[in-house]
Short mmCIF file of C-alpha atoms and ligand atoms in Angstrom, two decimals:
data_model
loop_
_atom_site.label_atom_id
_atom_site.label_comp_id
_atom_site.label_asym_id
_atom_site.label_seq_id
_atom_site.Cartn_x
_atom_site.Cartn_y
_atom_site.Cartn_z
CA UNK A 1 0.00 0.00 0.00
CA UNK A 2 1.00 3.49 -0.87
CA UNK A 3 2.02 5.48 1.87
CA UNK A 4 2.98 9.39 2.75
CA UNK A 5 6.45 10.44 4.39
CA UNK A 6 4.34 11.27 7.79
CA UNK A 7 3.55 7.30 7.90
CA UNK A 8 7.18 6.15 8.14
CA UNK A 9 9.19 6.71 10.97
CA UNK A 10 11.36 9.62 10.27
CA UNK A 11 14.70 7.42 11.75
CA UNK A 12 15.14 4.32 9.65
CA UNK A 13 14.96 1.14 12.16
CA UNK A 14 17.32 -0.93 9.92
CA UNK A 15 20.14 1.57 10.02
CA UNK A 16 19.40 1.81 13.38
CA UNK A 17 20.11 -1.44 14.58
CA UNK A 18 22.80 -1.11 12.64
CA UNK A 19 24.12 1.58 14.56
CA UNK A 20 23.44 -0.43 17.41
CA UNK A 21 25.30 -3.55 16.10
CA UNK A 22 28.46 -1.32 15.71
CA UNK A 23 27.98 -0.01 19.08
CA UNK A 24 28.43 -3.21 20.49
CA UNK A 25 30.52 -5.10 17.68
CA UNK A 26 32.73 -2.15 17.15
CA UNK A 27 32.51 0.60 19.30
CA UNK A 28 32.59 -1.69 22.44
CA UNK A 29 33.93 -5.10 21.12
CA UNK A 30 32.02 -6.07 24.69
CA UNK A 31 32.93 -9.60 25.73
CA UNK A 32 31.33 -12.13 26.83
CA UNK A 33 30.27 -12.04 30.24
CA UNK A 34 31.20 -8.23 30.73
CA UNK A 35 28.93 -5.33 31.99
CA UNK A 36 27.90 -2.61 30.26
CA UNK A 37 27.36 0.80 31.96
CA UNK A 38 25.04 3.06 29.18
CA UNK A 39 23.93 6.80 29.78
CA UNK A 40 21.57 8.25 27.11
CA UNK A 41 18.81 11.32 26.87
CA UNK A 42 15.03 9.48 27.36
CA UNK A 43 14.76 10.94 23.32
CA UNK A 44 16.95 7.95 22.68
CA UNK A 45 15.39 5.13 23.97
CA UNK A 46 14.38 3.57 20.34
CA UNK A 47 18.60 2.90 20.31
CA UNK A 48 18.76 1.90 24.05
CA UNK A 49 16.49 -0.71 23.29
CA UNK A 50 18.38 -2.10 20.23
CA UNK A 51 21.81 -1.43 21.81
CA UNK A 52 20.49 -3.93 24.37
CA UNK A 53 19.33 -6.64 22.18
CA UNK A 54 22.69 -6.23 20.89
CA UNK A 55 24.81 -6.26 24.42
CA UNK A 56 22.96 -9.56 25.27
CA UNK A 57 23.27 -11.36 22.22
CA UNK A 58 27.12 -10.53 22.66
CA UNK A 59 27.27 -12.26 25.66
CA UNK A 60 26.56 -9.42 28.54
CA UNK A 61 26.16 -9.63 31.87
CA UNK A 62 24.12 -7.28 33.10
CA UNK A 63 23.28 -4.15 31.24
CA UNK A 64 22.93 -0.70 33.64
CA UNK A 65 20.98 2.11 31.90
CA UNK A 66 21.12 5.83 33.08
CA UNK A 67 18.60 7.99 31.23
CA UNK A 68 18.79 12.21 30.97
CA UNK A 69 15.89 14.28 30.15
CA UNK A 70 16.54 17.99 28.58
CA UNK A 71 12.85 18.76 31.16
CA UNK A 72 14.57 17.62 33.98
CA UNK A 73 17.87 19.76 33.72
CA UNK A 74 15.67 22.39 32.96
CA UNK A 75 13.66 22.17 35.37
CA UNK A 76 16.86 22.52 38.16
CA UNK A 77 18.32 25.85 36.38
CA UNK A 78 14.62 27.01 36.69
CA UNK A 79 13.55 25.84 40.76
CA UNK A 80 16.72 24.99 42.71
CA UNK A 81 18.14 27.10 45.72
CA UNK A 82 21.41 28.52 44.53
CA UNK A 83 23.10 26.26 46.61
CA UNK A 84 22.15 23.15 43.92
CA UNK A 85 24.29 24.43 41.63
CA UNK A 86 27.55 23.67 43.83
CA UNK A 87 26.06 20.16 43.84
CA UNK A 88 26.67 16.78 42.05
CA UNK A 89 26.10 12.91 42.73
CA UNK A 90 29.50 12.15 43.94
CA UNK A 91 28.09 8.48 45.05
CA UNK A 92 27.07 7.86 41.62
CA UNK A 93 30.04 8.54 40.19
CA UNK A 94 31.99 6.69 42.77
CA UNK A 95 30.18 3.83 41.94
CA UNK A 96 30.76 4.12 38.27
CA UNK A 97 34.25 4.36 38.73
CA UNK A 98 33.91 0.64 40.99
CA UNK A 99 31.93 -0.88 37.93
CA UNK A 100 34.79 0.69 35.47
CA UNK A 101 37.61 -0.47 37.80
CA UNK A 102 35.55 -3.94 38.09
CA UNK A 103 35.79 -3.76 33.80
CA UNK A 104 32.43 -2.84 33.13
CA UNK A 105 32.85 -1.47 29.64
CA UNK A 106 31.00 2.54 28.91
CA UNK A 107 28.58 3.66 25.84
CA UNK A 108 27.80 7.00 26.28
CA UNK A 109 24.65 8.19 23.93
CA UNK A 110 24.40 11.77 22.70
CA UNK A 111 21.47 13.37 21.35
CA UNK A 112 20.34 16.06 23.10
CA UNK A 113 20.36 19.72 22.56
CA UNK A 114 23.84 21.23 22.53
CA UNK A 115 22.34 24.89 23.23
CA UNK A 116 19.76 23.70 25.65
CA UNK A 117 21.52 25.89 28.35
CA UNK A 118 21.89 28.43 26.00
CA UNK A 119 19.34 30.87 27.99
CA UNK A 120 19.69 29.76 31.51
CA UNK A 121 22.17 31.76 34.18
CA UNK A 122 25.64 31.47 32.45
CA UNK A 123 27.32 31.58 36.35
CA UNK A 124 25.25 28.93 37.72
CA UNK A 125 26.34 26.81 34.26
CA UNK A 126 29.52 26.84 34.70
CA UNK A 127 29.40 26.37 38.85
CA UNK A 128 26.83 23.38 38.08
CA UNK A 129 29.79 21.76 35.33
CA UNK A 130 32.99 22.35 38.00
CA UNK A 131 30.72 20.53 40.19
CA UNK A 132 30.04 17.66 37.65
CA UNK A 133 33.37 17.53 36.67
CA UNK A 134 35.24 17.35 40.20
CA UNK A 135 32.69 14.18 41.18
CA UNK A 136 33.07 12.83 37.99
CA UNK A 137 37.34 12.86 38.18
CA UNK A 138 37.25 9.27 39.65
CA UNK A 139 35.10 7.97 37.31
CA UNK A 140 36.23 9.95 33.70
CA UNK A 141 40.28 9.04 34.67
CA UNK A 142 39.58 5.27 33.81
CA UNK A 143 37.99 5.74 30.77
CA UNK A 144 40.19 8.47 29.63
CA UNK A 145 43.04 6.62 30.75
CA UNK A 146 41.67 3.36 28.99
CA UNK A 147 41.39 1.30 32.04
CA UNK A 148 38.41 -0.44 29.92
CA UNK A 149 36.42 -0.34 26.91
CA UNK A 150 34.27 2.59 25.76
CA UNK A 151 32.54 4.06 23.24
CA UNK A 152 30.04 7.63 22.08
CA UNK A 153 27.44 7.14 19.46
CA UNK A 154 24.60 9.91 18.30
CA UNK A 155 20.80 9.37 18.11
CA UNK A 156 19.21 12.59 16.02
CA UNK A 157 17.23 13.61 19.69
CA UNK A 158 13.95 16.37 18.05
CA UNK A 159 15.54 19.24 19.82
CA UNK A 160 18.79 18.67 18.48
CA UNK A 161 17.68 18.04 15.10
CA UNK A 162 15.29 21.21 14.76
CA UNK A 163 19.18 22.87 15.90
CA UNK A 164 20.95 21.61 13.00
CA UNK A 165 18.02 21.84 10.65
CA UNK A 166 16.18 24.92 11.92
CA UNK A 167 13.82 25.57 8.71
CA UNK A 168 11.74 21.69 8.88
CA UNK A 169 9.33 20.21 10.79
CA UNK A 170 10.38 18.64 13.69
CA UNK A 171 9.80 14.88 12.17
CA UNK A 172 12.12 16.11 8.88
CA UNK A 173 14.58 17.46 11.09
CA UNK A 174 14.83 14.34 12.79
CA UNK A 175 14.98 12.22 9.55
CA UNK A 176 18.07 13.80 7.91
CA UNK A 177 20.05 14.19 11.14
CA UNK A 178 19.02 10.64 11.58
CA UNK A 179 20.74 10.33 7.94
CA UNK A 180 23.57 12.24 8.75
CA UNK A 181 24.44 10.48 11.94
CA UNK A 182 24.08 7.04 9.68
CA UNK A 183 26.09 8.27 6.61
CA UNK A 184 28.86 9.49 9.44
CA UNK A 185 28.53 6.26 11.63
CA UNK A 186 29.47 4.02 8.32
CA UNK A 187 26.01 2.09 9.06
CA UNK A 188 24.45 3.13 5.66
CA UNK A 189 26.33 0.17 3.81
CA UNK A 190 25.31 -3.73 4.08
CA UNK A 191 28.10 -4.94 6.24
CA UNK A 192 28.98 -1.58 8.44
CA UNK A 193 31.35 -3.90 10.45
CA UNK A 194 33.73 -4.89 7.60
CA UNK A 195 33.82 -0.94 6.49
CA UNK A 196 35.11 0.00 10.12
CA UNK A 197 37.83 -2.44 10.07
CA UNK A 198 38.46 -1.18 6.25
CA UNK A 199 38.79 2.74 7.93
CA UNK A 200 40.31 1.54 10.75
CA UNK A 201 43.32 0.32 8.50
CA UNK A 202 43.01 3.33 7.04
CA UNK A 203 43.50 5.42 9.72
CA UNK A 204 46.07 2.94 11.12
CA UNK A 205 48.33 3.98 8.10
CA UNK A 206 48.74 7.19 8.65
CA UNK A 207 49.25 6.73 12.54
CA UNK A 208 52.36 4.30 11.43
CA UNK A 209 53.76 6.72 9.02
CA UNK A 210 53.55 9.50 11.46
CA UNK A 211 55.01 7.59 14.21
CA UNK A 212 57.64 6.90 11.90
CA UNK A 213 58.26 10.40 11.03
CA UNK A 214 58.76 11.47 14.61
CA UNK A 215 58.45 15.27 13.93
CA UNK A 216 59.44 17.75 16.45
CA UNK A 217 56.61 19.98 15.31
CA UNK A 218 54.19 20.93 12.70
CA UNK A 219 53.94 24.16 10.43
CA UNK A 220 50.27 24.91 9.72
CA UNK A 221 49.64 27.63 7.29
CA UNK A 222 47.15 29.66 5.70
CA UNK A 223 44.74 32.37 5.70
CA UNK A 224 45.34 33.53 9.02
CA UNK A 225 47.02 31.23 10.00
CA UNK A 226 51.20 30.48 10.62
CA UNK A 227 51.46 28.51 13.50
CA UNK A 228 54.37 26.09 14.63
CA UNK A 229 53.41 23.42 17.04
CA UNK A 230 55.77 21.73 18.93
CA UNK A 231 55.01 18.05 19.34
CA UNK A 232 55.37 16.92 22.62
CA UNK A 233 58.75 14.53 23.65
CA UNK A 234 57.59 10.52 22.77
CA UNK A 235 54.05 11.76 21.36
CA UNK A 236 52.21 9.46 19.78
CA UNK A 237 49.96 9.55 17.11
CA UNK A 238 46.92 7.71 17.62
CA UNK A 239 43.28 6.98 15.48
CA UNK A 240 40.77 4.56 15.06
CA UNK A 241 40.46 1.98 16.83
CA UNK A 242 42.45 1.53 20.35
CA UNK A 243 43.51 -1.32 22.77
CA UNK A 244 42.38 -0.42 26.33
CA UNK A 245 44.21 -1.84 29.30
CA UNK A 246 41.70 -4.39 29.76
CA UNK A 247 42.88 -5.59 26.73
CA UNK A 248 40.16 -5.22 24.43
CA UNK A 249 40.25 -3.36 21.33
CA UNK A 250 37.67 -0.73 21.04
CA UNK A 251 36.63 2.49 18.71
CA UNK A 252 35.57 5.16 21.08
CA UNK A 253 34.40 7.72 18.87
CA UNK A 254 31.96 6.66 16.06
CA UNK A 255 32.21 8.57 13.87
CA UNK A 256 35.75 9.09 13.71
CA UNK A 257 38.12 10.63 10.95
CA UNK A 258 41.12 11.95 13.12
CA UNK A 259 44.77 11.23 13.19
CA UNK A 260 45.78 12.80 16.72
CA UNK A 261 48.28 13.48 19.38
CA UNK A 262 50.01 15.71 22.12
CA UNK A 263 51.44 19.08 21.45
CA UNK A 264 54.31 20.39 23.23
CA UNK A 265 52.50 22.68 25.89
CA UNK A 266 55.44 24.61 26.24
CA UNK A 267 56.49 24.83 22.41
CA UNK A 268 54.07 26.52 20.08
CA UNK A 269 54.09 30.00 18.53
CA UNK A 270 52.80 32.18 16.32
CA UNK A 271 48.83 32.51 15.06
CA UNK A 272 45.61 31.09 14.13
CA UNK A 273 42.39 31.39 12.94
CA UNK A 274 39.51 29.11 13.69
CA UNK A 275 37.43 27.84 10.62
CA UNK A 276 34.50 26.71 11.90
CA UNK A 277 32.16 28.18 14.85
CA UNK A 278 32.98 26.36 18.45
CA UNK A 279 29.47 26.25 20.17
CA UNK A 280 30.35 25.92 24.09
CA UNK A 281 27.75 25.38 26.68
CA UNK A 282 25.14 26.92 24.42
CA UNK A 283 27.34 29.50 23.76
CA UNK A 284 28.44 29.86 20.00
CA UNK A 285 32.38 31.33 19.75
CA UNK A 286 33.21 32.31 16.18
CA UNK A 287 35.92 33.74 14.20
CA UNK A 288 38.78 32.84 17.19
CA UNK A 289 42.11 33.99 16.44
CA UNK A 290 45.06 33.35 18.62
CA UNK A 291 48.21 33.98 19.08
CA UNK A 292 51.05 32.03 20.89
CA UNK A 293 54.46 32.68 22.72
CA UNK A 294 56.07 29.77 24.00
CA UNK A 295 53.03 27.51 24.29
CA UNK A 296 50.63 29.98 26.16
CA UNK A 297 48.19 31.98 24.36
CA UNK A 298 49.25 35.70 24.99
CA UNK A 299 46.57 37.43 22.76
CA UNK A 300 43.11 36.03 22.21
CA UNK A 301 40.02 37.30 20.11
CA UNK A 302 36.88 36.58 18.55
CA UNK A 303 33.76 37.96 16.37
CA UNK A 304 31.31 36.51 18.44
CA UNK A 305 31.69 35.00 21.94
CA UNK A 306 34.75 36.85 22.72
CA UNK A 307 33.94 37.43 26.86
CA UNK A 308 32.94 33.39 27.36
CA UNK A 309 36.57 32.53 24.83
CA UNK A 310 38.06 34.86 27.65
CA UNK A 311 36.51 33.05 30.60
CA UNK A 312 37.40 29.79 29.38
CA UNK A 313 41.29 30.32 28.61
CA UNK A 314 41.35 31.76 32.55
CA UNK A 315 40.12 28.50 34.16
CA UNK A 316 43.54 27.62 34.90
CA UNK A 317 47.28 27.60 33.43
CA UNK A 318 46.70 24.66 31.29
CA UNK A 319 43.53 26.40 29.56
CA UNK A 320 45.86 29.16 27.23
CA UNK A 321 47.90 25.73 26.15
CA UNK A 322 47.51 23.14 23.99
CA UNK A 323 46.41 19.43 24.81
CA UNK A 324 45.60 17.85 21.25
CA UNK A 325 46.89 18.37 17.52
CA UNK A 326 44.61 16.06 14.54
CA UNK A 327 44.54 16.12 11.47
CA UNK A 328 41.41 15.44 8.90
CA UNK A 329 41.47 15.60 5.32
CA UNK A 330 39.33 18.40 3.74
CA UNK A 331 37.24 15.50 2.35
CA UNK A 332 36.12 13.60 5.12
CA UNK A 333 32.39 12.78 4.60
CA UNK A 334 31.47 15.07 7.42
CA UNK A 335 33.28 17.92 5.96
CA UNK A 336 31.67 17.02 2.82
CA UNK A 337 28.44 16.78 4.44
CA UNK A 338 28.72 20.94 4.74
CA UNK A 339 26.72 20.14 8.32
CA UNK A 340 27.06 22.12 11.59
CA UNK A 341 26.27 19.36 14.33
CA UNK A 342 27.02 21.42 17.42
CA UNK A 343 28.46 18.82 18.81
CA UNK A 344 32.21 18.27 18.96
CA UNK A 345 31.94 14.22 18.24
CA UNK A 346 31.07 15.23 15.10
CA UNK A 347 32.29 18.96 14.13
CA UNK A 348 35.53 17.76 15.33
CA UNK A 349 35.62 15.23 12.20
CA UNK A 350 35.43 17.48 9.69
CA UNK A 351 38.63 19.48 10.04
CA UNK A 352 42.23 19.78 11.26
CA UNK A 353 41.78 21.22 15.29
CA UNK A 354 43.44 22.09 18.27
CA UNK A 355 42.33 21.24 21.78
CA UNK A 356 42.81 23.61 24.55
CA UNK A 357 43.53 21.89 27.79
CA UNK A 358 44.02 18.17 29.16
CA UNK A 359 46.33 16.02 27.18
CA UNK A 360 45.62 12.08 26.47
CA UNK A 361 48.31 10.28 27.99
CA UNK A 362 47.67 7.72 25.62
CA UNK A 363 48.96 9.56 22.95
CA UNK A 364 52.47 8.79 23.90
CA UNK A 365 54.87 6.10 23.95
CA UNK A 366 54.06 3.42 26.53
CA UNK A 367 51.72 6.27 28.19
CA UNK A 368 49.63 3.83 30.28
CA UNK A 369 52.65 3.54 32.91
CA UNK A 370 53.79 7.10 33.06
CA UNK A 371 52.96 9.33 36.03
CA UNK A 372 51.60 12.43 35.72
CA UNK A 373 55.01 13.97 36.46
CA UNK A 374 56.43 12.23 33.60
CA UNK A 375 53.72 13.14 31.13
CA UNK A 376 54.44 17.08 32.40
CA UNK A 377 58.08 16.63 31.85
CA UNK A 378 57.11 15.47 28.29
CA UNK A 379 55.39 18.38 26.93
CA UNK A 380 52.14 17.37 28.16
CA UNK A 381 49.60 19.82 29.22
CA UNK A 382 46.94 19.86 32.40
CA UNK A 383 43.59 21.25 32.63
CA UNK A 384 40.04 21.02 33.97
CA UNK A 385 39.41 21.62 30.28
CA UNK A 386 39.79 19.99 26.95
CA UNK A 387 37.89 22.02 23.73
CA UNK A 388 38.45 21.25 20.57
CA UNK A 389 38.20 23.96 18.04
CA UNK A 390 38.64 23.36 14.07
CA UNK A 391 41.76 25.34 12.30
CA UNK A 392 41.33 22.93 9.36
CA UNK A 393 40.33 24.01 5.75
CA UNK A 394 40.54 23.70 1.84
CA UNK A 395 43.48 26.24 2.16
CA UNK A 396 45.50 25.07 5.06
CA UNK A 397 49.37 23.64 3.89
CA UNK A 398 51.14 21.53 6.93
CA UNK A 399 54.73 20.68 6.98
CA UNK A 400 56.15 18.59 9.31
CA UNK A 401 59.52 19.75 10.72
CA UNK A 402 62.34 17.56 11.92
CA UNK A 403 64.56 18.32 14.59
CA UNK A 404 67.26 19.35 12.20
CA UNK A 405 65.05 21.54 10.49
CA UNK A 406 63.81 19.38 7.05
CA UNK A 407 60.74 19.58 6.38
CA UNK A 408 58.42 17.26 4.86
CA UNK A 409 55.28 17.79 3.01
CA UNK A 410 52.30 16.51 5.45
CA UNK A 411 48.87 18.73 3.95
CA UNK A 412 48.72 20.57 0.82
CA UNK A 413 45.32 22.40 0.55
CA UNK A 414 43.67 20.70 3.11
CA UNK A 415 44.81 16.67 2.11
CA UNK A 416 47.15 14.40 2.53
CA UNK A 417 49.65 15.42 0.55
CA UNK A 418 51.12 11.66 0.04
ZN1 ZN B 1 40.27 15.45 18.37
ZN1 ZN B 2 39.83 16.55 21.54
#
């Protein structure tokens, strides 16, 4: 029987169990018999659901679901006593970072609205996140530091979608973020699994040659932009897929197009210009230029945003330094896609960036048994913050420079140059 757009659900079930397949067979790798600890927004259920078909079929033990609402955050910025905002659930945190150091493995499902906050009191925003983010240390340190398995995937949440695509209906909106997210996620061909382990090899090639390389630093140029940055001492380049120190072999971004690692925070200079807008806690910052002296930024401004920029690089030291370098070719499908998401899992995709803030200690040599000393001593940066903003373009040339001073083609308008 014939049937209108309105009759068919605007997010296509097959691509989203998909989605939910590479979650678990991908993302995760989840073993048999281990836990899974899952956090999504209550707009993302229809995935939940799937996601735990999925767990269980793998094997699972038990599967723990923690479910956000965008009413019920609202609701706090709108009713609490001021003292709230100084709060967070320390116990629940400490008892995700038991199930973590117990190797539960971690899915983390995003899909609500990046500027939900956008209108609420900026100050209690930003006491409300220091909050968050001090209870949360325990917990965020083992899956930062890899202790186990983890993984982020999208579902196109209404509010979101109407964000992205501000001129449909809510149910269109949904349906081509819902495609975007797919497209992005690899899950719009017949055998997504074998495709990740084809990109995955991909990326893998250019994290060997890079490693090989072992530049001291990198020479981004372009309109606006000269900028040398110093890679830190034993960086490593990392992408794709990673081995945790539980052993297992997981992809903790999907989607993911970046070749990354950690900057010298002591040894970059010169200037650059942002490409893209950085939205931050419903604030959008756009048109950021920079400029460094010995690893700090000295001079900071932007068209829009420019106080909240400001704010930011004065959380602490490590906030005017760099944490991350990546690279992405001009071409990646979500560059191509000409999409703002709002939402660094995917923005950060689509072009060459910079991360202000906490280094990965994974990204170098043997960094799972360094201290934090050692990381320091390497070039390594510290902060309560890590934000990636996008420097990459059609335009931008990167060289990389040995210690002796060759250089060696690495970009050339915004692609691999070999
Ligand atoms: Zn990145
Ligand atoms: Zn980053």
């Amino acid at each position: 029987m014939p049937t209108t757009r309105s009759d068919i659900a605007p997010v296509d079930p097959v691509k989203l169990d998909r989605l939910a397949e590479v979650a678990i067979k991908v993302g995760l790798q989840l073993q048999p018999g281990q836990d899974l600890f899952l956090t999504a927004p209550v707009a993302a259920l229809p995935l939940v659901r799937r996601i735990a078909v999925h767990a269980y079929k793998a094997g699972a033990g038990l599967v723990t679901t923690q479910l956000s609402d965008e009413e019920l955050t609202l609701a706090r910025y709108r009713n609490a006593a001021d003292a709230s905002f100084d709060r967070a659930a320390g116990w629940l945190f400490e008892g995700m970072a038991k199930a973590f150091a117990n190797n539960t493995a971690r899915l983390a499902i995003v899909g609500d609205n990046p500027m939900l906050l956008a209108g609420e009191d900026a100050a209690k925003v930003s006491r409300a996140s220091k909050a968050q983010s001090v209870a949360y240390q325990p917990a965020l340190e083992k899956i930062t530091g890899f202790d186990i398995n983890w993984n982020i995937v999208a579902y196109p949440g209404p509010s979101w979608a109407k964000l992205v695509f501000p001129d449909d209906t809510e149910d269109a909106a949904v349906g081509k973020l819902a495609d975007a997210i797919f497209a992005a996620s690899r899950v719009d061909t017949a055998d997504p699994v074998a495709a990740w382990a084809k990109h995955n090899a991909a990326l893998q090639k250019r994290t060997a040659w890079l490693n090989g390389q072992r530049f001291a630093a990198l020479h981004f140029t372009g309109p606006g932009t000269d900028l040398t940055v110093g890679l830190a001492d034993n960086h490593e380049w990392q992408g794709g897929s990673s081995t945790a120190k539980n052993g297992i072999t997981c992809n903790p971004n999907i989607p993911t197009e970046e070749v990354f690692t950690t900057p010298h925070a002591r040894r970059v200079s010169g200037h650059v210009s942002s490409t893209k807008p950085l939205s931050y806690q419903g604030t959008l910052i756009d048109n950021i230029a920079v400029r460094f002296e010995e690893g700090r930024i000295v001079d900071a401004k932007a068209s829009r945003g420019e106080q909240v920029l400001k704010k930011v690089l004065d959380t602490d030291d490590g906030a005017r330094r760099l944490g991350e370098v990546a690279l992405v070719p001009h071409s990646s499908p979500i560059s191509k896609s000409g999409l703002l998401f709002f939402n660094t899992l995917f923005d950060e995709n689509a072009a060459c960036h910079i991360a202000l803030g906490q280094c990965y200690s994974k990204c170098f040599l043997d960094g799972g048994s360094l201290t934090a000393e050692q990381i320091a001593a390497q070039g390594g940066n510290k902060s309560f913050i890590h934000i990636d903003w996008m420097i990459g373009s059609g335009k931008i040339d990167i060289d990389g420079v040995h210690a002796d001073g060759r250089r060696v083609p690495v970009f050339r308008k915004g692609e691999w140059a070999s």
